[in-house]
Every structure is written in structure tokens, then in C-alpha cells.
PDB file of C-alpha atoms in Angstrom:
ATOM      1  CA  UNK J   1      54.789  15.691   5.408  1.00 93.00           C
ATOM      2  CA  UNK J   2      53.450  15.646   1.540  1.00 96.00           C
ATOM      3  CA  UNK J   3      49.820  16.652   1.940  1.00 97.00           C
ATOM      4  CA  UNK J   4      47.722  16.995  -1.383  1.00 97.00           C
ATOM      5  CA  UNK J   5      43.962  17.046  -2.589  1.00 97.00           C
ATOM      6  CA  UNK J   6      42.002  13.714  -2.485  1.00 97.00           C
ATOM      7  CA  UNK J   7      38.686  13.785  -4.564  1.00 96.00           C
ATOM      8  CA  UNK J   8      36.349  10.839  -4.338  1.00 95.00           C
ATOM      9  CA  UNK J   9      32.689  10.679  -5.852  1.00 90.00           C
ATOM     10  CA  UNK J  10      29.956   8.193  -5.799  1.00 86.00           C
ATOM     11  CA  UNK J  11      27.896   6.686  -8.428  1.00 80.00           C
ATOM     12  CA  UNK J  12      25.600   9.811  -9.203  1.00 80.00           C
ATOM     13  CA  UNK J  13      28.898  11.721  -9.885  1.00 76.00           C
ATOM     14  CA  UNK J  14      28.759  13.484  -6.269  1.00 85.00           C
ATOM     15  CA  UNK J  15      32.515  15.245  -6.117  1.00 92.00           C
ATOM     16  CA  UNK J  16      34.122  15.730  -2.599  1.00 94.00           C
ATOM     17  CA  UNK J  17      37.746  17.060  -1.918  1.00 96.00           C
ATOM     18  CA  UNK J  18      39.639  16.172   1.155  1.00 97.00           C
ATOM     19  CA  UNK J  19      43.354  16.715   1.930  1.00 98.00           C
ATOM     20  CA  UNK J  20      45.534  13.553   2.049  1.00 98.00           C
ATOM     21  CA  UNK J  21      48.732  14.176   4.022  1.00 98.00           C
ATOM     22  CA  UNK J  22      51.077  11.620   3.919  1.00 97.00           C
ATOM     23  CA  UNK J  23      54.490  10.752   5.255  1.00 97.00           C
ATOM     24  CA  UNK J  24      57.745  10.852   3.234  1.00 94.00           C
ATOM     25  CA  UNK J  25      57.784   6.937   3.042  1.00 94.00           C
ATOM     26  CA  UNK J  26      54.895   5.634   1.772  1.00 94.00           C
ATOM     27  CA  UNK J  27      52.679   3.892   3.480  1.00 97.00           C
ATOM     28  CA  UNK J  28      49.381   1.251   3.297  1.00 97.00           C
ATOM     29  CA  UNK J  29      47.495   2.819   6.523  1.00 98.00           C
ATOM     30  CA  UNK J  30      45.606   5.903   6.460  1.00 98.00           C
ATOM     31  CA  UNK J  31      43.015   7.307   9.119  1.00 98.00           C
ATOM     32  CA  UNK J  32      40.487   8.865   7.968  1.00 98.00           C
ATOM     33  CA  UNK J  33      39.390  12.018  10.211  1.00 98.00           C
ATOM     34  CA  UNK J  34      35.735  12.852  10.892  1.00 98.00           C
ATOM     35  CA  UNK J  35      35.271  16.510  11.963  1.00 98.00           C
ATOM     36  CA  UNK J  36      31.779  17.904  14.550  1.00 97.00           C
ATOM     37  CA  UNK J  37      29.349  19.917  13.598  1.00 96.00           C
ATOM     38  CA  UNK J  38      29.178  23.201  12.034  1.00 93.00           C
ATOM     39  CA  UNK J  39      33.027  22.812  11.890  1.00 95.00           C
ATOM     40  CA  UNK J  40      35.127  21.617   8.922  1.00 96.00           C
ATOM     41  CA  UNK J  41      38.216  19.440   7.793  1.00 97.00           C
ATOM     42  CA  UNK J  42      40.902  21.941   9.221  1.00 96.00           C
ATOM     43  CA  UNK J  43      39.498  22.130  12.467  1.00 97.00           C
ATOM     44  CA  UNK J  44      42.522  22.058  15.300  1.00 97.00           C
ATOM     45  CA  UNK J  45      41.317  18.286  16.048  1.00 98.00           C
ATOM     46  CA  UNK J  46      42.059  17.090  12.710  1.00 98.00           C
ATOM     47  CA  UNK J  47      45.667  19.122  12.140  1.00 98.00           C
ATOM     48  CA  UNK J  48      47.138  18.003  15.580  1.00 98.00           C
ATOM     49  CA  UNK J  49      45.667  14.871  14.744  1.00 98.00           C
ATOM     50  CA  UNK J  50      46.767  14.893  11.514  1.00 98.00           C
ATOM     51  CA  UNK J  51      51.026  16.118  13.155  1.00 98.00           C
ATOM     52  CA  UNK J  52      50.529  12.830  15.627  1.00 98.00           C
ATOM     53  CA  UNK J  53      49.432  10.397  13.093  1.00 98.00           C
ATOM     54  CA  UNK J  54      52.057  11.076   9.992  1.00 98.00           C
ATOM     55  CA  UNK J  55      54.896  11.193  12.835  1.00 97.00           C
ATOM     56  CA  UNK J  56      53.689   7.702  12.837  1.00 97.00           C
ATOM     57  CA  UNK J  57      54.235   7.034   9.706  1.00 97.00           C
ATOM     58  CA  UNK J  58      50.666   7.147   9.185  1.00 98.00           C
ATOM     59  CA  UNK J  59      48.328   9.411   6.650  1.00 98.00           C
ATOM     60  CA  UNK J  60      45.484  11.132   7.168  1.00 98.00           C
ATOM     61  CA  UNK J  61      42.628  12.053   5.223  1.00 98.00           C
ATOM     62  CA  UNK J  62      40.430  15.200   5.910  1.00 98.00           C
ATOM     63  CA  UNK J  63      37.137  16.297   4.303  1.00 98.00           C
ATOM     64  CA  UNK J  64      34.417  18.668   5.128  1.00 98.00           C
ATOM     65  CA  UNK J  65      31.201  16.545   5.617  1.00 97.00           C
ATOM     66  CA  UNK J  66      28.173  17.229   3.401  1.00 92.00           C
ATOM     67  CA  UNK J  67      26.962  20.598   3.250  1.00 93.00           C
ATOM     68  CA  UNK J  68      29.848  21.795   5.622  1.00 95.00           C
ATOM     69  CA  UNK J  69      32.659  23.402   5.349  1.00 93.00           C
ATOM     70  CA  UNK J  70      33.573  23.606   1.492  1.00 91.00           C
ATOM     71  CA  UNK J  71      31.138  20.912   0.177  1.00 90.00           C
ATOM     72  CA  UNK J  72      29.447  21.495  -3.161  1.00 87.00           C
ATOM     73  CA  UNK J  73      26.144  21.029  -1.008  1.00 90.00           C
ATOM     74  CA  UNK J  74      23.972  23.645   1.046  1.00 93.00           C
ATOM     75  CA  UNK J  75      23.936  23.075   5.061  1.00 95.00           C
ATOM     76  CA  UNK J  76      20.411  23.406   4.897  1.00 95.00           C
ATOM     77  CA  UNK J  77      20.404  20.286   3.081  1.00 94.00           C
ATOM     78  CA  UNK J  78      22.134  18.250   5.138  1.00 95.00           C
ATOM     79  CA  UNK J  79      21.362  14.223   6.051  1.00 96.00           C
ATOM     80  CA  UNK J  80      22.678  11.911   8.181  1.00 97.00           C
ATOM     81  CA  UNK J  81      22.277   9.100   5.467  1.00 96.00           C
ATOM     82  CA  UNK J  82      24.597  11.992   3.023  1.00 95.00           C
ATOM     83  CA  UNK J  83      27.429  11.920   5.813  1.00 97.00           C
ATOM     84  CA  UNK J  84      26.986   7.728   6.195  1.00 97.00           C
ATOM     85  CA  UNK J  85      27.424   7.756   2.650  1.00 95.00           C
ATOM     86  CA  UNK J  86      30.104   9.932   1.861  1.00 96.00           C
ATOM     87  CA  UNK J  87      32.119   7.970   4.479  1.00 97.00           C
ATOM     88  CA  UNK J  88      31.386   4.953   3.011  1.00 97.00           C
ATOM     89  CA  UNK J  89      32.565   6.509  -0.472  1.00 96.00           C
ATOM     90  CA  UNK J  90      35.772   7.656   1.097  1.00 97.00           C
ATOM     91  CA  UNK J  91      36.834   4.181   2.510  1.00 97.00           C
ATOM     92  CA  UNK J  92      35.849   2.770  -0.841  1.00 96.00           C
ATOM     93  CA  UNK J  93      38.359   5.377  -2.956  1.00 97.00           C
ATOM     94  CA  UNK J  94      40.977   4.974  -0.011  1.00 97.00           C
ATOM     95  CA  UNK J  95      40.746   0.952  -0.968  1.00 96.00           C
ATOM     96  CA  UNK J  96      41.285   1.819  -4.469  1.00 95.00           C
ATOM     97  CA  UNK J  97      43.801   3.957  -3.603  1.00 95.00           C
ATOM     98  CA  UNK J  98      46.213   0.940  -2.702  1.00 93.00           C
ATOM     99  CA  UNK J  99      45.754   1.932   1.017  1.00 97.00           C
ATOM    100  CA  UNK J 100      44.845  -1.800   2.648  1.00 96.00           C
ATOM    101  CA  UNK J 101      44.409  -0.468   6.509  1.00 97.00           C
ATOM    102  CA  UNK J 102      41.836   2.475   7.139  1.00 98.00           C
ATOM    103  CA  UNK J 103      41.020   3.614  10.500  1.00 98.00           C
ATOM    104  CA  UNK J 104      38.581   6.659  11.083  1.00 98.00           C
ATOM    105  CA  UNK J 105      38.871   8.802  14.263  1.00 98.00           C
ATOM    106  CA  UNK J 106      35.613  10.920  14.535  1.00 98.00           C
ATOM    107  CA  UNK J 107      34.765  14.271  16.529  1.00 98.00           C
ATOM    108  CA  UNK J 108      31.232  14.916  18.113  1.00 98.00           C
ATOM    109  CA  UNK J 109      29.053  14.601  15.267  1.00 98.00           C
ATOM    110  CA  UNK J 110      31.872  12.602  13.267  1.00 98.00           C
ATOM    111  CA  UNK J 111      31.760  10.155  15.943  1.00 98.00           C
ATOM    112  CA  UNK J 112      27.962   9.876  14.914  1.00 98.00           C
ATOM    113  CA  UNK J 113      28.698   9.095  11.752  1.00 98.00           C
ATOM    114  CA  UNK J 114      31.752   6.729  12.594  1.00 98.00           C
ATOM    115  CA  UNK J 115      29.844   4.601  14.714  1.00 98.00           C
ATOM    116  CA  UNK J 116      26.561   4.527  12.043  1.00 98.00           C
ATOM    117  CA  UNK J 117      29.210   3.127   9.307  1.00 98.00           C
ATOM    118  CA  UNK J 118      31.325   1.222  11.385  1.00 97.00           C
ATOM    119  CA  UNK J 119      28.578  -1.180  12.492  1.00 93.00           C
ATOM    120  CA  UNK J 120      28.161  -1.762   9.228  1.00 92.00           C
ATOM    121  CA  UNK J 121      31.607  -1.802   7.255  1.00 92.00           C
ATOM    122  CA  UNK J 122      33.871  -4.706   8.220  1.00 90.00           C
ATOM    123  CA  UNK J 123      37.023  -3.341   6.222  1.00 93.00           C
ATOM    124  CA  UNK J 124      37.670  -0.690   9.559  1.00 97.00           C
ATOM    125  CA  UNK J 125      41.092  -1.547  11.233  1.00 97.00           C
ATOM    126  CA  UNK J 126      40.579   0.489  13.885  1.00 98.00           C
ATOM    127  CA  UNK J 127      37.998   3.301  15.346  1.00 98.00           C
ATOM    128  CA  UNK J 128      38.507   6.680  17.729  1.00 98.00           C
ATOM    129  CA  UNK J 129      35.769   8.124  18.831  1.00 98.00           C
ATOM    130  CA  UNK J 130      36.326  11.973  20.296  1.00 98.00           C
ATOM    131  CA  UNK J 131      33.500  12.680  22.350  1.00 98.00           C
ATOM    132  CA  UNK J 132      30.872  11.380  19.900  1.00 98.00           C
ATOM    133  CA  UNK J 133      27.064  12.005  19.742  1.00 98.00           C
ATOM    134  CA  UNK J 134      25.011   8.891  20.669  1.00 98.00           C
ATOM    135  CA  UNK J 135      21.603  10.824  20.782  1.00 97.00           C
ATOM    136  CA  UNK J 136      21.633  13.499  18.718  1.00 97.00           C
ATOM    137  CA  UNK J 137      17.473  14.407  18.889  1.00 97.00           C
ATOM    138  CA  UNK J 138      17.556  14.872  22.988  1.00 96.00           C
ATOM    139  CA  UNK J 139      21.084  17.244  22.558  1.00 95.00           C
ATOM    140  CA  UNK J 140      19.315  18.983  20.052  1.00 95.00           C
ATOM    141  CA  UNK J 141      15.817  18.819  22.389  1.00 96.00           C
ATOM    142  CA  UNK J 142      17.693  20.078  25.277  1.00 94.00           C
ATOM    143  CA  UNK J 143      19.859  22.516  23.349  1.00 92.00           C
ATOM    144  CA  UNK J 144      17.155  24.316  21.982  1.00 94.00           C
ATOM    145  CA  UNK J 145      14.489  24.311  24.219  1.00 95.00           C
ATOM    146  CA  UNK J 146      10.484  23.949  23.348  1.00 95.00           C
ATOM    147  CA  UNK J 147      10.776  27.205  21.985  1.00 95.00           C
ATOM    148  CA  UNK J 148      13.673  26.756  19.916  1.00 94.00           C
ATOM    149  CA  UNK J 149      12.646  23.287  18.832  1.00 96.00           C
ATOM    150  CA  UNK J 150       8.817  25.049  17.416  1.00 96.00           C
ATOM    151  CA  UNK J 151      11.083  28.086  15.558  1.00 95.00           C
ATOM    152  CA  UNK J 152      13.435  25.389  13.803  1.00 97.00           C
ATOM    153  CA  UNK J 153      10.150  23.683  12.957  1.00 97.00           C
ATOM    154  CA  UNK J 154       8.000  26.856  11.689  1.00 97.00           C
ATOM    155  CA  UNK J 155      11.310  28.573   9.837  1.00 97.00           C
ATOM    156  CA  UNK J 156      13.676  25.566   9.180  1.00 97.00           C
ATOM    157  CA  UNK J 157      16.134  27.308  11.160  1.00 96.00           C
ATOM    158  CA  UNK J 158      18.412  27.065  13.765  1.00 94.00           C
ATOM    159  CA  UNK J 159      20.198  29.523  16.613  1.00 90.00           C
ATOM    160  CA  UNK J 160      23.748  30.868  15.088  1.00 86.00           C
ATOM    161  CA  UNK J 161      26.023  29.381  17.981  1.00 80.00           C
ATOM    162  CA  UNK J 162      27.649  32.277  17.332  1.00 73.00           C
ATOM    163  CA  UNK J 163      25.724  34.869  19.200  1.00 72.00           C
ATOM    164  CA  UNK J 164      24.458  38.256  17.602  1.00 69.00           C
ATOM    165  CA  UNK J 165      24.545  36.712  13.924  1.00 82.00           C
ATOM    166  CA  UNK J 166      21.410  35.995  11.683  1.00 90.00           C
ATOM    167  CA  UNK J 167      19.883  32.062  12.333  1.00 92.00           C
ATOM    168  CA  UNK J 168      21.388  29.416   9.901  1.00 93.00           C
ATOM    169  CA  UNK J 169      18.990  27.665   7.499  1.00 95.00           C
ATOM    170  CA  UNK J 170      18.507  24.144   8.508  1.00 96.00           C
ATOM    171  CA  UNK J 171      14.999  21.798   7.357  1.00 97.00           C
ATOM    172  CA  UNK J 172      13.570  20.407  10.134  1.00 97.00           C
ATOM    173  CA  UNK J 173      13.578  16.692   8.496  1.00 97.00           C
ATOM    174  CA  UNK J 174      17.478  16.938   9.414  1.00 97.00           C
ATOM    175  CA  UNK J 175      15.785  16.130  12.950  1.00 97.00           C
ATOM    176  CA  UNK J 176      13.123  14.001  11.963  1.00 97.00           C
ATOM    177  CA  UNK J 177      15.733  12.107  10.056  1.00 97.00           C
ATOM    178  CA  UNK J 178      18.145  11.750  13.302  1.00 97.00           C
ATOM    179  CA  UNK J 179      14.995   9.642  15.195  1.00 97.00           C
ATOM    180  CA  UNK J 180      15.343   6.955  12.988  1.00 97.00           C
ATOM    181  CA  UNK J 181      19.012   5.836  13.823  1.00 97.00           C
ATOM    182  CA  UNK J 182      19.491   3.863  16.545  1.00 97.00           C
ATOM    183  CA  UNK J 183      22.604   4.385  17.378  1.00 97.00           C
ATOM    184  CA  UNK J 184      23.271   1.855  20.502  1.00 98.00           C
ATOM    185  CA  UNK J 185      22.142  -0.947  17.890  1.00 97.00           C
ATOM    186  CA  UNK J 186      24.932   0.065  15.295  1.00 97.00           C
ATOM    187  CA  UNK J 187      27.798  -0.123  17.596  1.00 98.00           C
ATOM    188  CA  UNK J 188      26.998  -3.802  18.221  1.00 98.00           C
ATOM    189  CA  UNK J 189      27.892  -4.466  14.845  1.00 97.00           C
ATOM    190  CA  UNK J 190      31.210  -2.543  14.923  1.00 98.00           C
ATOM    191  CA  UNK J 191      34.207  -5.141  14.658  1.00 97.00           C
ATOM    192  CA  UNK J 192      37.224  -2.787  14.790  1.00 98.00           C
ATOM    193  CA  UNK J 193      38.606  -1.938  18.212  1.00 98.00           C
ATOM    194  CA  UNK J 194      37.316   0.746  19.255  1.00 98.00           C
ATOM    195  CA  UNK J 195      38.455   3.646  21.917  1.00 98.00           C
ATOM    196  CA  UNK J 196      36.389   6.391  22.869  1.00 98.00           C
ATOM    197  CA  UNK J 197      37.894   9.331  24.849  1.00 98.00           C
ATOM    198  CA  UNK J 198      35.310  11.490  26.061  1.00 98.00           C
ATOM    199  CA  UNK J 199      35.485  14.411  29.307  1.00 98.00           C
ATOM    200  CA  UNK J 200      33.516  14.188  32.654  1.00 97.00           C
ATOM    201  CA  UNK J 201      32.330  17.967  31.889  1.00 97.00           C
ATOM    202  CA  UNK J 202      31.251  17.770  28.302  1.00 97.00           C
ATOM    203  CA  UNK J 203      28.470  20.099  28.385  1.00 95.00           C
ATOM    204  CA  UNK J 204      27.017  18.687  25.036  1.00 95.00           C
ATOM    205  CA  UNK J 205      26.655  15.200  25.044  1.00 97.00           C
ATOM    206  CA  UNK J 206      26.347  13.244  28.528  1.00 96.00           C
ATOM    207  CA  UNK J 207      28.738  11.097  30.212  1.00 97.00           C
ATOM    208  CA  UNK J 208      26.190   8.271  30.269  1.00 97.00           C
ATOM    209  CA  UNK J 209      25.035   8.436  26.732  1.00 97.00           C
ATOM    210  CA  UNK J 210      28.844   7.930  25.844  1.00 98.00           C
ATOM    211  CA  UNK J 211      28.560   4.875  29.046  1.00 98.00           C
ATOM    212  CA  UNK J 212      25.663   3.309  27.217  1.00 98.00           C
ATOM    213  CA  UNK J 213      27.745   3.515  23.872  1.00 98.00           C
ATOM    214  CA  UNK J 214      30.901   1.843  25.539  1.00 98.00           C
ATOM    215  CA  UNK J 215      28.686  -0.931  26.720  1.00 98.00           C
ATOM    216  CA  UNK J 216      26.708  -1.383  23.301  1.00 98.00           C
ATOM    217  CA  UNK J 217      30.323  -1.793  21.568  1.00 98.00           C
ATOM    218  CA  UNK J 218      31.297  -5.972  21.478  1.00 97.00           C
ATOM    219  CA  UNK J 219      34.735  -6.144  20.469  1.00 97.00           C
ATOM    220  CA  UNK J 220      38.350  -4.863  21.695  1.00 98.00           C
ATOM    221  CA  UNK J 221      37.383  -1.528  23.492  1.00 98.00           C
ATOM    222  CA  UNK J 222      38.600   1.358  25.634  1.00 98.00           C
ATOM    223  CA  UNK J 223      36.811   4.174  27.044  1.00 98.00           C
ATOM    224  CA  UNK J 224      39.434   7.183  28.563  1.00 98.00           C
ATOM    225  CA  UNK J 225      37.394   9.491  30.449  1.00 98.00           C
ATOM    226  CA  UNK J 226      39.033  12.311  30.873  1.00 98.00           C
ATOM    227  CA  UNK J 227      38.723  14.150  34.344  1.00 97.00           C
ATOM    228  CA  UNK J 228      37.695  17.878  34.153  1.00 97.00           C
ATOM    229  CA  UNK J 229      37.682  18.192  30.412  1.00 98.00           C
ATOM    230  CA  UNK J 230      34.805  19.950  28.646  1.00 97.00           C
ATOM    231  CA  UNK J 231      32.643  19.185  24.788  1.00 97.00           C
ATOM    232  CA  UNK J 232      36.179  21.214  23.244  1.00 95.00           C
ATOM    233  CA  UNK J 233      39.163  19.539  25.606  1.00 97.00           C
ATOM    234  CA  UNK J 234      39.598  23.856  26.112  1.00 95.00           C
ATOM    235  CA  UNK J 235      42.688  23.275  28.455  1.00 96.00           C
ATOM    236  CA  UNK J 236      45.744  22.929  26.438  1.00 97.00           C
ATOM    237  CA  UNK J 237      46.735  19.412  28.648  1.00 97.00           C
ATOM    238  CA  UNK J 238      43.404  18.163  27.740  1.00 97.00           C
ATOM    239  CA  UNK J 239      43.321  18.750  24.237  1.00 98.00           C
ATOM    240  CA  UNK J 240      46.937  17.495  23.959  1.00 98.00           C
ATOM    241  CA  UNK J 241      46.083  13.993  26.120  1.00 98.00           C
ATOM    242  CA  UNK J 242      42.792  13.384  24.063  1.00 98.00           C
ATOM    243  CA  UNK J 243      44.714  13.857  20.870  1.00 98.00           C
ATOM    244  CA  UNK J 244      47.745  11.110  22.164  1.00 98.00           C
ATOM    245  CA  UNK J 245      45.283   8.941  23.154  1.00 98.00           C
ATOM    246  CA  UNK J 246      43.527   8.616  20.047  1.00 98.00           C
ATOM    247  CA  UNK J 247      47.036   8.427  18.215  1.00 98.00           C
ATOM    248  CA  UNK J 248      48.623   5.646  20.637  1.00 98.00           C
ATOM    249  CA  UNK J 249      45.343   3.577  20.040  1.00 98.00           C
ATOM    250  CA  UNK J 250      44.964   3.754  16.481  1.00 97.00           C
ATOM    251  CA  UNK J 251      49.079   2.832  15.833  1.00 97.00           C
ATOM    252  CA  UNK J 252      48.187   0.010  18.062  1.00 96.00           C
TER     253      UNK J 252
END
């Protein structure tokens, strides 16, 4: 595997740097991967991923989104229209790139944003969706609570998921903003096949938000759900099937 910095930027000079890992033979399909939230490009998703996919002879692309990870921008800062657009800026320098088949595979929140651009960009081969938001103001709703919800609103910022450490800034118009995408409506525009693999005990997002999703979605689909397996696919069998089912679907 050859893997080596990608940098794309948009119009207003905006500068993000993935990894590109490619195969020893080159090759005119990439994937790019779409990591959750509060994660980042190396998450465990994206590098098994990443292992199936170049077996394949197929390369990846990893990049933290907007104000995660490594981005040049502040988390507390962070849009869904930013993410939309950065993935629409990535496809765009992948083209240019002399790759002429792009698929994305998308985690949680990546799935989100997969779904968002891929109702709207035609030049998708192919879409995986890991156990993507469809809803993202109720999970937030019913993650935080009234309480929570009035903090985030009267600080601008959120619970630390990881418990005992100080709250992490985040405006409030991130949620404001996430009311005005439909996203049931965008995945009738998506044209790519389309495979979503989700688990029956994914505490965050709801089996039948992910049901509605699979129905919204009009052309070549497959939903795998996954008996037993939780928001993280925890159990090692799990993690490995969701990660082989993506892979299979998108060399298909």
C-alpha cells in the first residue's frame, strides 16, 4: 500500500489534507471515507476500511471533516453546509485527479453528510452508509435532554462524551442549522446504489429512522441489518462483518 497526503481547497482558498492510500498498481476508483462525529480520518472504521478496499485494488481517501480532527477550522464552528461542501470539493479534486469512479462510504454523521451530497451529485458510483444519522436534531434532543438542550443553548456548549472532562464549545446554530435538512427528501435524489448496514441495538440512531431512509432511497439498494450489533459494531465479528459488507458492495 503507497499512502500519501491529498490536499484539496475550494474557491476561497479553504486547505484540507486527507491521506490517499493507494494500491501498488494504479488504479481509476477511489472511495472516499466519511468518518462520525467527534472522531477523525484514522478512526478504526476508516483503516480496516481502508486494508479491505486497497486489497481490492481500490484507494481510499481519508480526511478529518471541518473543524474535526486536524482541520484548520475550530469545532465550535462547525456546519453541516461546511461538511456538504468539503465533500463536494473532495470529489471535485479526486475528478481532477484522473480518478473516473468515486464511491464514498460514510460513518454516523458521515453517513449524514453522504446522503445530503449524494442526492445531489450524480458523478457517485457507488454509496455505503455505516449506521448513518437520518435525524440528527431528535438524537441530539434525546441525547441531551431539556436540560442539556437549554445549557448548549445559554453556553454554546455541549457534554464531553468523555465523562469527567470540561464541556466542548459548540454554537447552538450547529442545531438550528441541522432543522433545515431534510434528509428523507435528499436520498430520493441519490442515483448510486446504495447499501446501508446498520445494527438492531444501535443505541444512537434508531432502527426505523435508518427503515425510513432505506425506503426514501429509489435506486439499486441494500439494507444489512445486523443482529445484536450496537452504534460502534463493539464485538470484534460485528465490526469485521459491517466492514466486509461495505467492501463486497462497493467492489460490486
Amino acid at each position: 500500500m503507497k499512502q500519501e497526503p491529498f490536499t484539496f481547497q475550494d474557491s476561497k482558498s479553504t486547505a484540507w489534507t486527507g491521506m490517499l492510500s493507494s494500491p501498488d498498481i494504479p488504479t481509476e476508483k477511489v472511495v472516499i471515507l466519511g468518518h462520525g462525529f467527534l472522531s477523525h480520518q484514522h478512526s478504526r472504521t476508516n483503516r480496516r476500511l481502508t486494508d479491505h478496499l486497497v486489497s481490492q485494488k481500490i484507494a481510499t481517501l481519508r480526511f478529518d471533516w471541518d473543524g474535526m480532527g486536524n482541520s484548520p477550522s475550530r469545532f465550535t464552528d462547525i456546519t453541516v453546509g461546511k461538511c456538504c461542501h468539503q465533500l463536494e470539493e473532495a470529489i471535485a479534486a479526486l475528478h481532477a485527479s484522473h480518478y473516473a469512479r468515486i464511491g464514498v462510504i460514510g460513518s454516523s454523521f458521515g453517513g449524514l453528510i453522504t446522503t445530503l451530497v449524494g442526492g445531489n451529485n450524480s458523478s457517485i458510483h457507488a454509496i455505503g452508509l455505516k449506521c448513518p444519522v437520518v435525524d440528527f436534531p431528535t438524537i441530539l434532543q434525546n441525547r441531551l435532554g431539556e436540560q442539556g438542550m437549554h445549557q448548549w443553548k445559554k453556553t454554546n456548549t455541549i457534554p464531553n462524551p468523555q465523562k469527567g472532562l470540561n464541556p466542548i464549545p459548540l454554537n447552538f446554530s450547529f442545531f438550528e442549522e441541522c432543522t433545515r435538512y431534510n434528509t428523507l427528501m435528499a436520498a430520493t435524489h441519490i442515483q448510486a446504489p446504495t447499501r446501508i448496514v446498520h445494527g438492531d441495538h444501535d443505541e444512537t440512531v434508531p432502527l426505523e429512522q435508518v427503515q425510513s431512509l432505506f425506503q426514501s432511497i429509489q435506486t439499486q439498494k441494500d439494507l444489512a441489518i445486523m443482529k445484536g450489533a450496537n452504534h460502534q459494531f463493539g464485538q470484534p465479528e460485528d465490526f469485521e462483518n459491517m466492514t466486509m459488507l461495505l467492501t463486497q458492495w462497493i467492489k460490486e
